[in-house]
Amino acid sequence: MRLSEILKYNDIVIQCHDNPDADALASGFVLHTFLTAHGKSPEFIYRGINPIQKSNLVIMVDELGIPVSYEPDYDRRPDLLITVDCQIGQRNVTFTDSKLVAVIDHHQVTVELPRLSEVRSNIGSCATVMWDLMREEGFDVNENKNLATALYYGLYCDTNKFSEMSHPLDRDMIDNLTINKSLITKMSNSNISLEELKITGKAILDFEYHEDYRYLVIKTEPCDPNILGVISDFAMETAEVDVCIAYYASPDEIKFSVRSCSKEVHANELAEFIARGIGGGGGHLLKAGGTIRPEMITASPIEVIEGRITEYYQQYQVIYAKDTILDTSDFGMYTKKEQKLGVIKLTDVFPVTTPVEIRTLEGDINVNIADDMYLMIGIEGEIYPITAEKLANSYQATGFDFQGHFEYEPSIRNLATDEIKRVMPYAKTVISPSGSSRIYAKVLDHNVKLFTAWDDDKYYSGGPGDYIAVREDDPHDIYVISGRLFDDLYRSTSKGITFL
Ligand SMILES: [Mn+2]
């Protein structure tokens, strides 16, 4: 959806979820300002049984001048109701009647969405979604420092001070906003109340330690979600603890933070696993978080969380490729098919020695541009640096431009000048010829975590339907190939005869 589509309506009400948080307030604030700038007179409301009380949010509303009003008994029926940071029909949104509904959100979809909706579930905050929608309309939020500060603080609060953030668009927004830093400091130093400080202390006394897998579960009373991060960060200092989950369950939502210092457990993977199908979760290898929708579960929150954790630990076979020789007697033999990939010569983009930051869906890569440095665009759009020598050994140039579709199009920023360039206009197609080297491969019927012979720190996950493979000429070169891609990448061979 584009925001210009809603400009044909006149009687517009923006509603955020009950007990609004900074993200909900920021999103509604920016949308309200946009609509007002286009000659509309929208209302921005929230409902439910409690008015805003938290000190940081009171400061936010007052100092940024957020025109939000608390309307517990709202009975007007507007032409268009736009819910922000929530989806109408969810438990934490008091129902407001309207002729038409639109939704702008970043949570998992749990209701049937109206035609006018923009829900991006893998983004850190609704503020980021709103920022991107504004950008599409050419509306510069930096012209009003209050808007920029609100958006920044929305993301800051929703991602536990940016620590549980994973999407590059979130980082783009942070880099782009011109904010009032002292106000951010003031708000983040009024984040919890004395009562919540007590909640924090009590929660820690009441941990549950699971010796078998060395993980800790801490339950708090409903509180500011950031407290969960504070508690789990602190608990991770404990010698016996490798993984910590802190959570609270309120009638509206179950929130949790995950921390891991175990190389066999990626926090983002565990968070995603805990919330799979019943909410959403994500973050980084070490820090992550998530939400479970109470209406999606039948057992108690603790049963669900501990059940999922146990399931997670039990279902993985961990393979250290370095020390493993697979029995390949029931594996098939395959060779690589011809692949068309993209390549970018970095000196085409910026001059040699320029320090740059390459932003991709998988993370930021910081390098100084060298003469022999290229970027590859893989089959799934993944981006990685490659040297001229390696490129020449494995690929043939075609001279053709490369086209690709990305969830997030990679860009390169010159760190010296802050100039940002898209990479796709520089991308050329290369071909990797069908391979002569052969692999053994077999479809997996269980989950594995594979530490390759090259990387001791980070594992690759595979599940039923994916393939485990090993090079014929190197029994320790074991890897996992996505089941979705396998047929595009490999063809079966047998005794030198190729079957197509
Ligand atoms: Mn949010």
Coordinates of C-alpha atoms in Angstrom, one line a residue, residues 69-450:
S69 CA -5.9 11.6 22.7
Y70 CA -7.1 9.0 25.1
E71 CA -10.7 7.9 24.1
P72 CA -11.9 5.1 26.2
D73 CA -15.5 5.7 25.1
Y74 CA -15.3 6.5 21.4
D75 CA -18.5 6.2 19.5
R76 CA -17.9 8.1 16.3
R77 CA -17.8 6.0 13.1
P78 CA -15.2 7.5 10.8
D79 CA -14.9 6.9 7.0
L80 CA -11.4 5.4 7.5
L81 CA -9.8 3.9 10.5
I82 CA -6.0 3.3 10.3
T83 CA -4.6 1.1 13.0
V84 CA -0.8 1.6 13.5
D85 CA 1.6 -0.9 15.3
C86 CA -1.3 -3.3 15.6
Q87 CA -4.1 -5.0 13.6
I88 CA -7.7 -4.4 14.3
G89 CA -9.2 -7.6 15.7
Q90 CA -6.3 -8.3 18.0
R91 CA -6.8 -8.5 21.7
N92 CA -4.8 -5.3 22.5
V93 CA -6.9 -3.0 20.2
T94 CA -10.2 -1.9 21.6
F95 CA -12.6 -2.1 18.6
T96 CA -13.6 1.1 16.9
D97 CA -16.3 0.9 14.2
S98 CA -15.6 2.5 10.9
K99 CA -16.7 2.3 7.2
L100 CA -13.2 1.2 6.1
V101 CA -10.1 0.0 7.8
A102 CA -6.4 0.2 6.9
V103 CA -3.5 -1.4 8.8
I104 CA 0.1 -0.4 9.1
D105 CA 2.1 -2.7 11.3
H106 CA 5.3 -4.8 11.8
H107 CA 3.9 -7.7 13.9
Q108 CA 3.1 -11.2 12.6
V109 CA -0.2 -11.2 10.8
T110 CA -2.9 -12.8 13.0
V111 CA -6.1 -11.4 11.5
E112 CA -7.4 -11.2 7.9
L113 CA -5.9 -8.0 6.6
P114 CA -8.0 -5.4 4.7
R115 CA -7.0 -4.4 1.2
L116 CA -5.4 -1.2 2.5
S117 CA -2.6 -2.7 4.6
E118 CA 1.2 -2.6 5.0
V119 CA 2.4 -5.2 7.4
R120 CA 6.1 -6.0 7.3
S121 CA 6.7 -8.7 9.9
N122 CA 10.5 -8.9 9.8
I123 CA 11.1 -5.2 10.5
G124 CA 12.1 -4.0 14.0
S125 CA 9.5 -1.3 14.5
C126 CA 6.3 0.1 12.9
A127 CA 8.2 3.4 13.0
T128 CA 10.6 2.0 10.4
V129 CA 7.7 0.9 8.2
M130 CA 6.2 4.4 8.5
W131 CA 9.6 6.0 7.7
D132 CA 9.9 3.9 4.6
L133 CA 6.3 4.8 3.5
M134 CA 7.1 8.5 4.1
R135 CA 10.2 8.1 1.9
E136 CA 8.1 6.7 -0.9
E137 CA 5.9 9.8 -0.8
G138 CA 8.9 12.1 -0.8
F139 CA 8.0 13.4 2.7
D140 CA 11.2 14.3 4.6
V141 CA 10.8 13.5 8.3
N142 CA 14.1 15.3 9.1
E143 CA 12.5 18.6 8.3
N144 CA 10.8 18.3 11.7
K145 CA 13.3 17.1 14.4
N146 CA 10.4 15.9 16.6
L147 CA 9.2 13.4 14.0
A148 CA 12.7 12.1 13.5
T149 CA 13.3 11.8 17.2
A150 CA 10.0 10.0 17.7
L151 CA 10.7 7.4 15.0
Y152 CA 14.2 6.8 16.4
Y153 CA 12.9 6.3 19.9
G154 CA 10.1 4.0 18.6
L155 CA 12.7 1.7 17.0
Y156 CA 15.0 2.1 20.0
C157 CA 12.3 0.9 22.4
D158 CA 11.0 -1.9 20.2
T159 CA 14.4 -3.5 19.6
N160 CA 15.7 -3.3 23.2
K161 CA 18.0 -0.4 22.5
F162 CA 18.7 -1.7 18.9
S163 CA 20.2 -4.9 20.3
E164 CA 17.4 -7.2 19.0
M165 CA 17.3 -5.5 15.6
S166 CA 18.1 -7.4 12.5
H167 CA 16.8 -5.8 9.3
P168 CA 19.0 -3.5 7.2
L169 CA 16.1 -1.1 6.7
D170 CA 16.1 -0.4 10.5
R171 CA 19.8 0.5 10.3
D172 CA 19.1 2.7 7.3
M173 CA 16.6 4.6 9.3
I174 CA 18.9 5.1 12.2
D175 CA 21.7 6.4 9.9
N176 CA 19.3 8.7 8.2
L177 CA 17.5 10.4 11.1
T178 CA 18.5 13.8 12.5
I179 CA 17.5 13.5 16.1
N180 CA 17.3 15.4 19.4
K181 CA 19.9 13.3 21.3
S182 CA 19.4 14.9 24.7
L183 CA 15.7 14.1 24.6
I184 CA 16.5 10.4 23.8
T185 CA 18.8 10.3 26.8
K186 CA 16.2 11.9 29.0
M187 CA 13.5 9.4 27.9
S188 CA 15.7 6.4 28.2
N189 CA 16.7 7.4 31.7
S190 CA 13.1 7.5 32.8
N191 CA 12.3 4.2 31.3
I192 CA 11.4 2.2 34.4
S193 CA 9.6 3.1 37.5
L194 CA 10.7 2.3 41.1
E195 CA 7.9 -0.4 41.1
E196 CA 9.5 -1.9 37.9
L197 CA 12.9 -1.8 39.5
K198 CA 11.4 -3.9 42.3
I199 CA 9.8 -6.3 39.7
T200 CA 13.3 -6.8 38.2
G201 CA 14.8 -7.8 41.5
K202 CA 11.9 -10.1 42.4
A203 CA 12.0 -11.8 39.0
I204 CA 15.7 -12.7 39.3
L205 CA 15.1 -14.4 42.7
D206 CA 12.6 -16.6 41.1
F207 CA 14.5 -18.1 38.2
E208 CA 14.1 -21.6 36.9
Y209 CA 17.4 -23.3 35.9
H210 CA 17.5 -26.3 33.6
E211 CA 20.7 -28.1 34.2
D212 CA 20.4 -30.5 31.3
Y213 CA 20.7 -27.8 28.7
R214 CA 22.2 -25.1 30.9
Y215 CA 19.4 -22.6 30.3
L216 CA 17.6 -20.2 32.6
V217 CA 14.0 -19.0 32.4
I218 CA 13.0 -15.9 34.3
K219 CA 9.4 -14.8 34.6
T220 CA 8.6 -11.2 35.4
E221 CA 5.3 -9.4 36.1
P222 CA 4.1 -7.4 33.1
C223 CA 6.6 -4.6 32.8
D224 CA 8.4 -2.5 30.2
P225 CA 9.7 -5.0 27.6
N226 CA 13.1 -3.4 27.9
I227 CA 13.4 -4.8 31.4
L228 CA 13.4 -8.3 29.9
G229 CA 16.6 -7.4 28.0
V230 CA 18.2 -5.9 31.1
I231 CA 17.3 -9.0 33.2
S232 CA 18.5 -11.5 30.6
D233 CA 21.7 -9.6 29.9
F234 CA 22.5 -9.6 33.6
A235 CA 21.6 -13.3 34.1
M236 CA 23.9 -14.3 31.3
E237 CA 26.9 -13.3 33.5
T238 CA 26.2 -16.4 35.5
A239 CA 28.8 -19.2 35.1
E240 CA 26.3 -22.0 34.8
V241 CA 24.0 -20.2 32.3
D242 CA 24.5 -20.6 28.5
V243 CA 21.1 -19.4 27.4
C244 CA 18.6 -17.2 29.1
I245 CA 14.9 -16.5 28.4
A246 CA 13.1 -13.7 30.3
Y247 CA 9.4 -13.2 29.7
Y248 CA 6.2 -11.8 30.9
A249 CA 2.6 -12.7 30.1
S250 CA 0.0 -10.0 30.0
P251 CA -3.5 -10.6 28.6
D252 CA -2.5 -8.7 25.5
E253 CA 0.8 -10.3 24.7
I254 CA 3.6 -12.5 25.9
K255 CA 7.0 -10.9 25.4
F256 CA 10.3 -12.6 25.7
S257 CA 14.0 -11.9 25.4
V258 CA 16.6 -14.5 24.5
R259 CA 20.3 -14.4 25.2
S260 CA 22.8 -17.0 24.2
C261 CA 26.5 -17.4 24.7
S262 CA 26.5 -21.0 23.5
K263 CA 27.9 -21.4 20.0
E264 CA 25.4 -24.2 19.4
V265 CA 22.4 -22.0 20.0
H266 CA 21.8 -18.9 17.9
A267 CA 19.6 -16.6 19.9
N268 CA 17.7 -15.4 16.8
E269 CA 17.0 -19.0 15.8
L270 CA 15.7 -20.0 19.2
A271 CA 13.5 -16.9 19.4
E272 CA 12.1 -17.6 16.0
F273 CA 11.5 -21.2 17.0
I274 CA 9.8 -20.4 20.3
A275 CA 7.3 -18.1 18.5
R276 CA 6.9 -20.0 15.3
G277 CA 3.2 -20.0 14.2
I278 CA 2.1 -18.2 17.4
G279 CA 3.8 -14.9 17.1
G280 CA 7.2 -13.6 15.9
G281 CA 10.8 -13.5 17.0
G282 CA 14.2 -12.6 15.7
G283 CA 17.4 -10.7 16.3
H284 CA 21.1 -11.6 16.3
L285 CA 23.2 -14.6 17.1
L286 CA 23.7 -13.5 20.7
K287 CA 20.6 -11.4 21.5
A288 CA 17.0 -11.8 20.3
G289 CA 13.5 -11.3 21.3
G290 CA 9.9 -12.0 20.4
T291 CA 6.2 -11.9 21.0
I292 CA 3.6 -14.6 21.4
R293 CA 0.0 -13.8 20.9
P294 CA -2.0 -15.2 23.8
E295 CA -5.0 -16.0 21.5
M296 CA -2.8 -18.4 19.5
I297 CA -1.9 -20.7 22.4
T298 CA -3.9 -23.2 24.5
A299 CA -1.4 -24.2 27.2
S300 CA 0.0 -21.7 29.7
P301 CA 2.8 -19.4 28.5
I302 CA 5.5 -21.2 30.6
E303 CA 4.4 -24.6 29.2
V304 CA 4.6 -23.3 25.7
I305 CA 8.0 -21.6 26.2
E306 CA 9.6 -24.5 28.0
G307 CA 8.0 -27.0 25.7
R308 CA 9.4 -25.2 22.7
I309 CA 12.8 -24.9 24.2
T310 CA 13.0 -28.6 25.0
E311 CA 11.8 -29.4 21.5
Y312 CA 14.4 -27.1 20.1
Y313 CA 17.3 -28.8 22.0
Q314 CA 16.1 -32.3 21.3
Q315 CA 15.6 -32.1 17.6
Y316 CA 19.0 -31.0 16.5
Q317 CA 22.0 -33.2 15.6
V318 CA 25.1 -31.1 15.8
I319 CA 27.8 -32.0 13.3
Y320 CA 31.4 -30.6 13.5
A321 CA 32.6 -31.2 9.9
K322 CA 36.2 -31.0 10.9
D323 CA 35.9 -34.2 13.0
T324 CA 33.2 -36.0 11.0
I325 CA 33.3 -38.5 8.2
L326 CA 29.8 -39.2 6.9
D327 CA 28.7 -42.6 5.8
T328 CA 27.8 -41.9 2.2
S329 CA 26.7 -45.4 1.2
D330 CA 23.1 -44.3 0.8
F331 CA 23.9 -40.8 -0.6
G332 CA 23.3 -39.9 -4.3
M333 CA 26.1 -38.4 -6.4
Y334 CA 25.6 -35.0 -8.0
T335 CA 27.5 -32.3 -10.0
K336 CA 26.8 -28.6 -10.1
K337 CA 24.6 -27.2 -12.8
E338 CA 25.6 -24.1 -14.7
Q339 CA 24.7 -21.0 -12.7
K340 CA 24.1 -17.4 -13.6
L341 CA 25.3 -15.0 -10.9
G342 CA 25.9 -11.3 -10.5
V343 CA 29.2 -9.6 -9.9
I344 CA 30.2 -6.1 -9.2
K345 CA 33.7 -4.6 -9.6
L346 CA 33.9 -2.4 -6.5
T347 CA 36.3 0.1 -8.2
D348 CA 33.5 0.8 -10.7
V349 CA 31.4 2.1 -7.7
F350 CA 34.0 4.0 -5.7
P351 CA 37.8 4.7 -6.1
V352 CA 40.5 2.4 -4.8
T353 CA 41.1 2.7 -1.0
T354 CA 37.7 4.2 -0.3
P355 CA 36.4 2.9 3.1
V356 CA 32.9 1.6 2.4
E357 CA 30.0 -0.1 4.2
I358 CA 28.1 -2.6 2.1
R359 CA 24.6 -3.0 3.5
T360 CA 22.9 -6.3 2.8
L361 CA 20.0 -8.3 4.2
E362 CA 22.5 -10.5 6.0
G363 CA 24.3 -7.6 7.7
D364 CA 26.8 -4.8 7.0
I365 CA 30.3 -5.5 5.5
N366 CA 33.0 -2.9 6.1
V367 CA 36.0 -2.9 3.7
N368 CA 38.4 -0.6 2.0
I369 CA 38.0 -0.9 -1.7
A370 CA 40.9 -2.7 -3.4
D371 CA 41.8 -3.1 -7.0
D372 CA 41.1 -6.8 -7.1
M373 CA 37.9 -6.8 -5.0
Y374 CA 34.6 -7.8 -6.3
L375 CA 31.1 -8.5 -4.8
M376 CA 29.2 -11.6 -5.7
I377 CA 25.4 -11.8 -5.8
G378 CA 24.5 -15.4 -5.0
I379 CA 21.5 -17.4 -6.2
E380 CA 19.3 -16.2 -3.3
G381 CA 20.5 -12.6 -3.6
E382 CA 23.1 -13.0 -0.8
I383 CA 26.1 -10.7 -1.2
Y384 CA 29.7 -11.5 -0.4
P385 CA 33.1 -10.2 -1.3
I386 CA 35.3 -12.2 -3.6
T387 CA 38.9 -11.7 -5.0
A388 CA 39.6 -11.2 -8.7
E389 CA 41.6 -14.4 -8.6
K390 CA 38.9 -16.6 -7.2
L391 CA 36.4 -15.0 -9.5
A392 CA 38.5 -15.8 -12.6
N393 CA 39.0 -19.4 -11.4
S394 CA 35.4 -20.2 -10.9
Y395 CA 33.3 -18.0 -13.2
Q396 CA 33.2 -16.8 -16.8
A397 CA 32.3 -13.2 -17.6
T398 CA 29.4 -12.6 -20.1
G399 CA 29.4 -8.8 -20.4
F400 CA 25.6 -8.8 -19.8
D401 CA 23.9 -6.7 -17.1
F402 CA 22.6 -8.7 -14.1
Q403 CA 19.0 -8.4 -13.0
G404 CA 17.9 -9.5 -9.6
H405 CA 15.0 -9.1 -7.2
F406 CA 15.7 -8.5 -3.6
E407 CA 13.7 -8.1 -0.4
Y408 CA 16.2 -5.5 0.4
E409 CA 18.4 -4.1 -2.4
P410 CA 22.0 -3.9 -1.3
S411 CA 23.7 -0.5 -1.3
I412 CA 27.2 0.8 -0.7
R413 CA 28.0 3.8 1.4
N414 CA 31.2 5.8 1.1
L415 CA 32.2 6.2 4.8
A416 CA 34.4 9.2 4.0
T417 CA 31.6 11.2 2.3
D418 CA 28.4 9.4 3.3
E419 CA 27.4 9.1 -0.3
I420 CA 25.2 6.0 -0.9
K421 CA 25.0 4.2 -4.1
R422 CA 22.8 1.3 -5.2
V423 CA 24.8 -1.7 -6.4
M424 CA 22.5 -3.1 -9.0
P425 CA 23.3 -0.7 -11.8
Y426 CA 26.9 -2.0 -11.6
A427 CA 26.1 -5.7 -11.6
K428 CA 27.2 -7.9 -14.5
T429 CA 26.3 -11.5 -15.1
V430 CA 28.9 -14.2 -14.7
I431 CA 28.4 -17.9 -15.4
S432 CA 29.8 -20.7 -13.2
P433 CA 30.2 -23.6 -15.6
S434 CA 28.7 -26.9 -14.7
G435 CA 31.2 -28.5 -12.3
S436 CA 33.5 -31.4 -12.9
S437 CA 33.8 -32.0 -9.1
R438 CA 31.2 -34.3 -7.6
I439 CA 29.4 -34.3 -4.3
Y440 CA 27.5 -36.9 -2.4
A441 CA 24.2 -35.6 -1.1
K442 CA 21.2 -36.9 0.7
V443 CA 17.9 -35.4 1.8
L444 CA 17.7 -34.8 5.5
D445 CA 14.9 -36.3 7.6
H446 CA 15.9 -34.4 10.8
N447 CA 17.3 -31.1 11.9
V448 CA 21.1 -30.5 11.9
K449 CA 23.4 -27.8 12.9
L450 CA 26.5 -27.9 10.9

